[in-house]
Coordinates of C-alpha atoms (C1' of nucleotides) in Angstrom, one line a residue:
Chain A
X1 CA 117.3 -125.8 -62.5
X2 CA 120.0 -124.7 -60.4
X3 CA 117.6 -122.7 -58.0
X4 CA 119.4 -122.3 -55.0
X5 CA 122.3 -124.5 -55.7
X6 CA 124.2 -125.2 -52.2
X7 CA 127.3 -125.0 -54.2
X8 CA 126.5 -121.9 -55.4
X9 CA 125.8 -120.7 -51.8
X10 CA 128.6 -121.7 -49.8
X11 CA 130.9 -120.1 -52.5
X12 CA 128.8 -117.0 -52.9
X13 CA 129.8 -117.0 -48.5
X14 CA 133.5 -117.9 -49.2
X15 CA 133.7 -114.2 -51.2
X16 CA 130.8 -112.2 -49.1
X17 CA 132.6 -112.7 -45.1
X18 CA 136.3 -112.4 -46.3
X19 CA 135.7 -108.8 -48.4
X20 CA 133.1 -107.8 -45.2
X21 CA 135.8 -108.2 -43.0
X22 CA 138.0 -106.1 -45.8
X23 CA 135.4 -103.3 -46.1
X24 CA 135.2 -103.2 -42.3
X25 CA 138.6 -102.1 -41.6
X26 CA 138.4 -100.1 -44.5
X27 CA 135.1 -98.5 -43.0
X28 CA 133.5 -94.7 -43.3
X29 CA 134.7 -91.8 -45.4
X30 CA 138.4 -91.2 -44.0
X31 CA 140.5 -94.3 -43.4
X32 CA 141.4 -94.9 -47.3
X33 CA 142.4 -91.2 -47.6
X34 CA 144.0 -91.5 -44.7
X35 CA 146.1 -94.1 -45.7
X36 CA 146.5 -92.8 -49.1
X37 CA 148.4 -89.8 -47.2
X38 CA 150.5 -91.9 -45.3
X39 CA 151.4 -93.9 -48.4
X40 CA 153.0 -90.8 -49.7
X41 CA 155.4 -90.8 -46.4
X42 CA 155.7 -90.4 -43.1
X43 CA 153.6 -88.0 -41.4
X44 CA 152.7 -85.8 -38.6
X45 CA 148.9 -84.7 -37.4
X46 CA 148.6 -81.2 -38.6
X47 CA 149.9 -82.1 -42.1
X48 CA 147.7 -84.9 -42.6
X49 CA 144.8 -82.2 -41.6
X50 CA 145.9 -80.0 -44.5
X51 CA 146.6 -83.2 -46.9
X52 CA 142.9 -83.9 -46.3
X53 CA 140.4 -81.8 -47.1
X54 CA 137.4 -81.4 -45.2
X55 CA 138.4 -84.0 -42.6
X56 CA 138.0 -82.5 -39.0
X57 CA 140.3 -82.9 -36.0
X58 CA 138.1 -85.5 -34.1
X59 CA 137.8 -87.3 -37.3
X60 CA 141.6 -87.7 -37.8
X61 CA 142.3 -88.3 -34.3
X62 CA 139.7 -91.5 -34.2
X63 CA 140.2 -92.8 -37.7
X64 CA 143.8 -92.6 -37.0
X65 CA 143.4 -95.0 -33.6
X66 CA 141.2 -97.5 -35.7
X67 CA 144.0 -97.8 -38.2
X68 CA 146.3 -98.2 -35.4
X69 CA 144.4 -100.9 -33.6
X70 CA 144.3 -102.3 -36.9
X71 CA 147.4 -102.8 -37.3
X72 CA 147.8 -100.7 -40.4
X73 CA 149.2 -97.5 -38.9
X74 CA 152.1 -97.0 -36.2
X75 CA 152.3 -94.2 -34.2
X76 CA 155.3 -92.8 -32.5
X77 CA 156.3 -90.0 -30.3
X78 CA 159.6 -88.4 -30.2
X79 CA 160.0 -87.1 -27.1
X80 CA 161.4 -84.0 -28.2
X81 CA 160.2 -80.4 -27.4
X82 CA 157.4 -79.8 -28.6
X83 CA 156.2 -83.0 -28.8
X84 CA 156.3 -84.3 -31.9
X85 CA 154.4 -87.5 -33.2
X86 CA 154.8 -89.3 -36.5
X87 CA 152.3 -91.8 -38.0
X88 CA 153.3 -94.2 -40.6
X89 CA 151.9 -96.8 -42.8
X90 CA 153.2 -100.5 -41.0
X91 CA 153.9 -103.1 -43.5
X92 CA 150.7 -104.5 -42.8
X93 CA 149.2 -101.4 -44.2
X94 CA 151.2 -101.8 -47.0
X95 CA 149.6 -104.9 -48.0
X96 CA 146.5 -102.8 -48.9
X97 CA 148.5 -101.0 -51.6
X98 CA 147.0 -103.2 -54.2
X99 CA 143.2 -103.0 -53.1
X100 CA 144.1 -99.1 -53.5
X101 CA 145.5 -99.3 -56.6
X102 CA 142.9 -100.8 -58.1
X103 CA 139.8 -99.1 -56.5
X104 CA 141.4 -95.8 -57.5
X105 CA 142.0 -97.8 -61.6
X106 CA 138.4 -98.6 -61.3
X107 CA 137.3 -95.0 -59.7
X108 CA 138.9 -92.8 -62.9
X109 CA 137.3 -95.3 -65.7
X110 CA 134.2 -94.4 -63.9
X111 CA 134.9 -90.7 -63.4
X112 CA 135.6 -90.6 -67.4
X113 CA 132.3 -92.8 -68.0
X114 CA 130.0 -90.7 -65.5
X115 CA 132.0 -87.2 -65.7
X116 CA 131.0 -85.1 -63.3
X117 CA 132.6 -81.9 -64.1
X118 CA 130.5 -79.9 -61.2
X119 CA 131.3 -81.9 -58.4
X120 CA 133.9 -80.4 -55.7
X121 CA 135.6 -81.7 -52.7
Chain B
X1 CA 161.9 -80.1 -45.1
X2 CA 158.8 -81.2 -47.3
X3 CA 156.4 -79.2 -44.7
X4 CA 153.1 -79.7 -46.9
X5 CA 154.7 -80.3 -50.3
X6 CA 152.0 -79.1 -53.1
X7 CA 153.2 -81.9 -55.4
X8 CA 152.5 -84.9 -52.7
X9 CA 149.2 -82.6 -51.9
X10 CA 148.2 -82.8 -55.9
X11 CA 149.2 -86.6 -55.5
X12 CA 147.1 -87.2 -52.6
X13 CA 144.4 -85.4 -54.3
X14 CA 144.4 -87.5 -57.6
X15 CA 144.1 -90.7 -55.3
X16 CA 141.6 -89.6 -53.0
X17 CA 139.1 -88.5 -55.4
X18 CA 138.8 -91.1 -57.5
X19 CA 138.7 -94.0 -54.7
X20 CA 136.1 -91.8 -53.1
X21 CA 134.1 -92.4 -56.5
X22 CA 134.5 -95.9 -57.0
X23 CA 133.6 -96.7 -52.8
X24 CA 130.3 -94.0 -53.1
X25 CA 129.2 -96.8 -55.9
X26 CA 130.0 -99.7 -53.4
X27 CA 128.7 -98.1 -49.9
X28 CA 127.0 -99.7 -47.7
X29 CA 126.2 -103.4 -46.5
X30 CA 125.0 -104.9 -48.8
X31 CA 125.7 -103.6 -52.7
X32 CA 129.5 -106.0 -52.6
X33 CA 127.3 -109.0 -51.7
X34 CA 124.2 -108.2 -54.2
X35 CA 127.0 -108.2 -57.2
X36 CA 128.9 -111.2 -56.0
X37 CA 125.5 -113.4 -55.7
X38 CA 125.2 -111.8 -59.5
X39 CA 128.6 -112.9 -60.7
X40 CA 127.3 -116.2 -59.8
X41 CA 125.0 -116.5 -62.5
X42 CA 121.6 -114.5 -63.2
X43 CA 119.2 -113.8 -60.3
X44 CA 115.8 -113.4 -59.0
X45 CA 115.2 -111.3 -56.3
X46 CA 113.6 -113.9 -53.9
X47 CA 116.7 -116.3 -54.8
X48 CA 119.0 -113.5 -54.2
X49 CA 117.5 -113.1 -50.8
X50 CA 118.4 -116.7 -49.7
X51 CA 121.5 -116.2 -51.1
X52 CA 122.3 -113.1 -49.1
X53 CA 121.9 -114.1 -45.0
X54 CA 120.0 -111.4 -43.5
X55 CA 119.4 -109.0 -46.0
X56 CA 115.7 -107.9 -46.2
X57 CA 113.4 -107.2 -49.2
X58 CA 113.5 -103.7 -49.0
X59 CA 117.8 -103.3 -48.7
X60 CA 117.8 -105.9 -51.6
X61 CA 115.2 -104.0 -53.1
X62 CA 117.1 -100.6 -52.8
X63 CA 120.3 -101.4 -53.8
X64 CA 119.3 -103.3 -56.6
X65 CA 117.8 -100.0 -58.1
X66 CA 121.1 -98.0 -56.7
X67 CA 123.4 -100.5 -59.1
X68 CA 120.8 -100.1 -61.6
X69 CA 121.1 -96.6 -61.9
X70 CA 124.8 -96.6 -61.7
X71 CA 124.5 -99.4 -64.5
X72 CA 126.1 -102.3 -62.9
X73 CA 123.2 -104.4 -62.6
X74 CA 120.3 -105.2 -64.9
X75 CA 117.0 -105.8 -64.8
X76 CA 115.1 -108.0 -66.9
X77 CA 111.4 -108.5 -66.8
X78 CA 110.2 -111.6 -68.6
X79 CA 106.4 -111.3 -69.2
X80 CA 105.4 -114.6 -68.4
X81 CA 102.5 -115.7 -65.8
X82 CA 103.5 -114.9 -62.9
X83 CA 105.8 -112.6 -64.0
X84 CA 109.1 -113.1 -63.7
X85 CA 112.3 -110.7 -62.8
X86 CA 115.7 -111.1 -63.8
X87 CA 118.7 -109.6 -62.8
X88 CA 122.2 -109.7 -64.4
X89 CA 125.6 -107.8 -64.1
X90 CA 126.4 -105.7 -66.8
X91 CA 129.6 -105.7 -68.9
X92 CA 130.2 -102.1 -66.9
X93 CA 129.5 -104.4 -63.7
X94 CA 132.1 -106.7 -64.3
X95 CA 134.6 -104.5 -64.5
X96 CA 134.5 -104.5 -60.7
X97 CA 135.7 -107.9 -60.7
X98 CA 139.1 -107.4 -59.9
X99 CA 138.7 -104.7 -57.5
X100 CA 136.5 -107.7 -55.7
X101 CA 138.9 -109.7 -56.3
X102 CA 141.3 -107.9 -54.7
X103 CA 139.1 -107.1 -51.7
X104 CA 138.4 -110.6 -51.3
X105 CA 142.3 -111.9 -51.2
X106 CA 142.7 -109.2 -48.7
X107 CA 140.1 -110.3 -46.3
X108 CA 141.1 -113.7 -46.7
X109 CA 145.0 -112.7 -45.4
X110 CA 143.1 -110.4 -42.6
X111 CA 141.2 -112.8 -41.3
X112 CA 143.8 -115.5 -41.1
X113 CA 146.1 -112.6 -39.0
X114 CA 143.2 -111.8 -36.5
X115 CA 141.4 -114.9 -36.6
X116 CA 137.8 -114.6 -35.1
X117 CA 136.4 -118.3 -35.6
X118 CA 133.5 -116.9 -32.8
X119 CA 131.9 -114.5 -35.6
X120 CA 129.3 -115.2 -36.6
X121 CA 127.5 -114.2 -40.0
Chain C
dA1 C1' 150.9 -59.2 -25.8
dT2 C1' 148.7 -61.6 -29.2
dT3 C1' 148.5 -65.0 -32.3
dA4 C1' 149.6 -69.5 -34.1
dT5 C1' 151.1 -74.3 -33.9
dC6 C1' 151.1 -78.8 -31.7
dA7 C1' 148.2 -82.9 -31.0
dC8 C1' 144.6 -83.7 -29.5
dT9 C1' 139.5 -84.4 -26.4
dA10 C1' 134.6 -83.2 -25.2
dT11 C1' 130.0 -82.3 -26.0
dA12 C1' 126.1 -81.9 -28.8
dC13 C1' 123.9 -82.3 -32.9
dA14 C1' 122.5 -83.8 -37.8
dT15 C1' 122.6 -87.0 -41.3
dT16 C1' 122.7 -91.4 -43.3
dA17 C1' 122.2 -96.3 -43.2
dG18 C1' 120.0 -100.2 -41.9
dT19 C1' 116.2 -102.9 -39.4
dA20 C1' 111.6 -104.6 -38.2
dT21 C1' 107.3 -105.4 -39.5
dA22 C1' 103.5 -105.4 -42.3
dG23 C1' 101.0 -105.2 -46.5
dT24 C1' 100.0 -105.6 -51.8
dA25 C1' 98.0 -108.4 -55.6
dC26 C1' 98.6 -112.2 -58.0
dT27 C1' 99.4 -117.6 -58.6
dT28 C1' 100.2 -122.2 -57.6
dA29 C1' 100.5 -126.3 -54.7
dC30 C1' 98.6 -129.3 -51.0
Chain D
dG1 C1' 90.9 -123.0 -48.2
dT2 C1' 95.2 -122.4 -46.4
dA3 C1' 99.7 -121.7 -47.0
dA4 C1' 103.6 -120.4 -49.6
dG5 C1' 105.9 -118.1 -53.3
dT6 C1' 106.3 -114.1 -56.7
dA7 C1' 108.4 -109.2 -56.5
dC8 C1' 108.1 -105.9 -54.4
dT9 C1' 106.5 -101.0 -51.3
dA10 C1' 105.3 -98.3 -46.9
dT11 C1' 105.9 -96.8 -42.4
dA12 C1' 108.3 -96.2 -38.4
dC13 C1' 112.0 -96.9 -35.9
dT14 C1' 117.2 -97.5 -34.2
dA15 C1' 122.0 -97.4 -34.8
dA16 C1' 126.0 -95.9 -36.9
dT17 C1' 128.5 -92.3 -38.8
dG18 C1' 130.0 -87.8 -39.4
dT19 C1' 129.9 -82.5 -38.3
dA20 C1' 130.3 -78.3 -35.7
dT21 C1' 132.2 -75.9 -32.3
dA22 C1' 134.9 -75.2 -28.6
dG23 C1' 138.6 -76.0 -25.4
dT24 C1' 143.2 -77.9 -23.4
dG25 C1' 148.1 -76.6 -22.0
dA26 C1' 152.3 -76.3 -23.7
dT27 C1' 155.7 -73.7 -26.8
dA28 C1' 157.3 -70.4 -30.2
dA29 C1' 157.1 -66.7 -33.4
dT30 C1' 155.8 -61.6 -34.5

DNA sequence: ATTATCACTATACATTAGTATAGTACTTAC
DNA sequence: GTAAGTACTATACTAATGTATAGTGATAAT
């Protein structure tokens, strides 16, 4: 019984397209550590280069415009000189402190269950 | 002041690396969508593909045996005629509930900011 | 004078992820 | 006997994602 139970379906949609579109703007390898960066303050380009590791320029520069578009990061220039340009998290990126919290809760239970002592990054 | 802070860097560090564990478990299409069809009840693979729109045999296939080996899913093999496959979240792969959860809520609040009633899944 | 920092952009390439299509070997229903 | 369902695997391809490397033009420090 219950073999392909339309209830079962159209709830199984209700969860799949609302954490697709989630995972979508949370897309690729940089955008959650780049918000994790911001989340620790205000910040400018080159530091956020040297907060991440690994992360190149180009990366940084277009991960930092999807966010934007997004919503979840502002950007502003002073127009002081040198130019100087501060990104920040919006309040709207501050609504996906909780999803972080709890992705990084579930992330060090499975750290501790899978250690992998030999892994770097 | 604060010009690359080694605490906020430490801090930074401590949240990127484990977030990065818990999404390399989750990547991809289609693994958030395999274990919410599975926290539906217990599975077969051909019901799971009706369950899941456009995923093919051989994603389902794959990521079924990726959540296998990371021991989120498991896999049952009844020997009846025809045989018959079962598959099942573990205790380990219900732990990931709330991060769902979480994921889910957020993509609900997203998609009511930007609606896009034209996409189509 | 040389080097470094600032905030990027451009080009080319490599890697990874996902899709399309077909096929296996068996069984059951029409 | 034909079609459909069972649970997959194989091969070949495309698309998306990320990397490497270099360069911009301004300023500022050594």
């Amino acid at each position: 019984m219950n073999k392909d139970c339309p209830v079962t379906l159209e709830a199984c949609m209700g969860m799949i397209r609302p954490v697709r579109d989630a995972l979508d703007v949370l897309s690729g390898k940089w955008k959650i550590p780049i918000l994790i960066s911001l989340s620790f303050g205000n910040k400018r380009f080159g530091q956020m280069t040297r907060d991440i590791p690994k992360i190149t320029d180009r990366m940084l520069s277009k991960e930092l415009r999807d966010l934007e578009v997004n919503g979840l990061v502002q950007r502003r220039v002073h127009d002081s000189v040198p130019v100087f340009v501060e990104y920040s998290l919006t309040e709207y990126g501050h609504s996906l402190d909780k999803v972080i919290h709890e992705l990084r809760d579930w992330g060090v239970k499975h750290r501790e269950r899978y250690a992998e002592p030999d892994k770097v990054y």
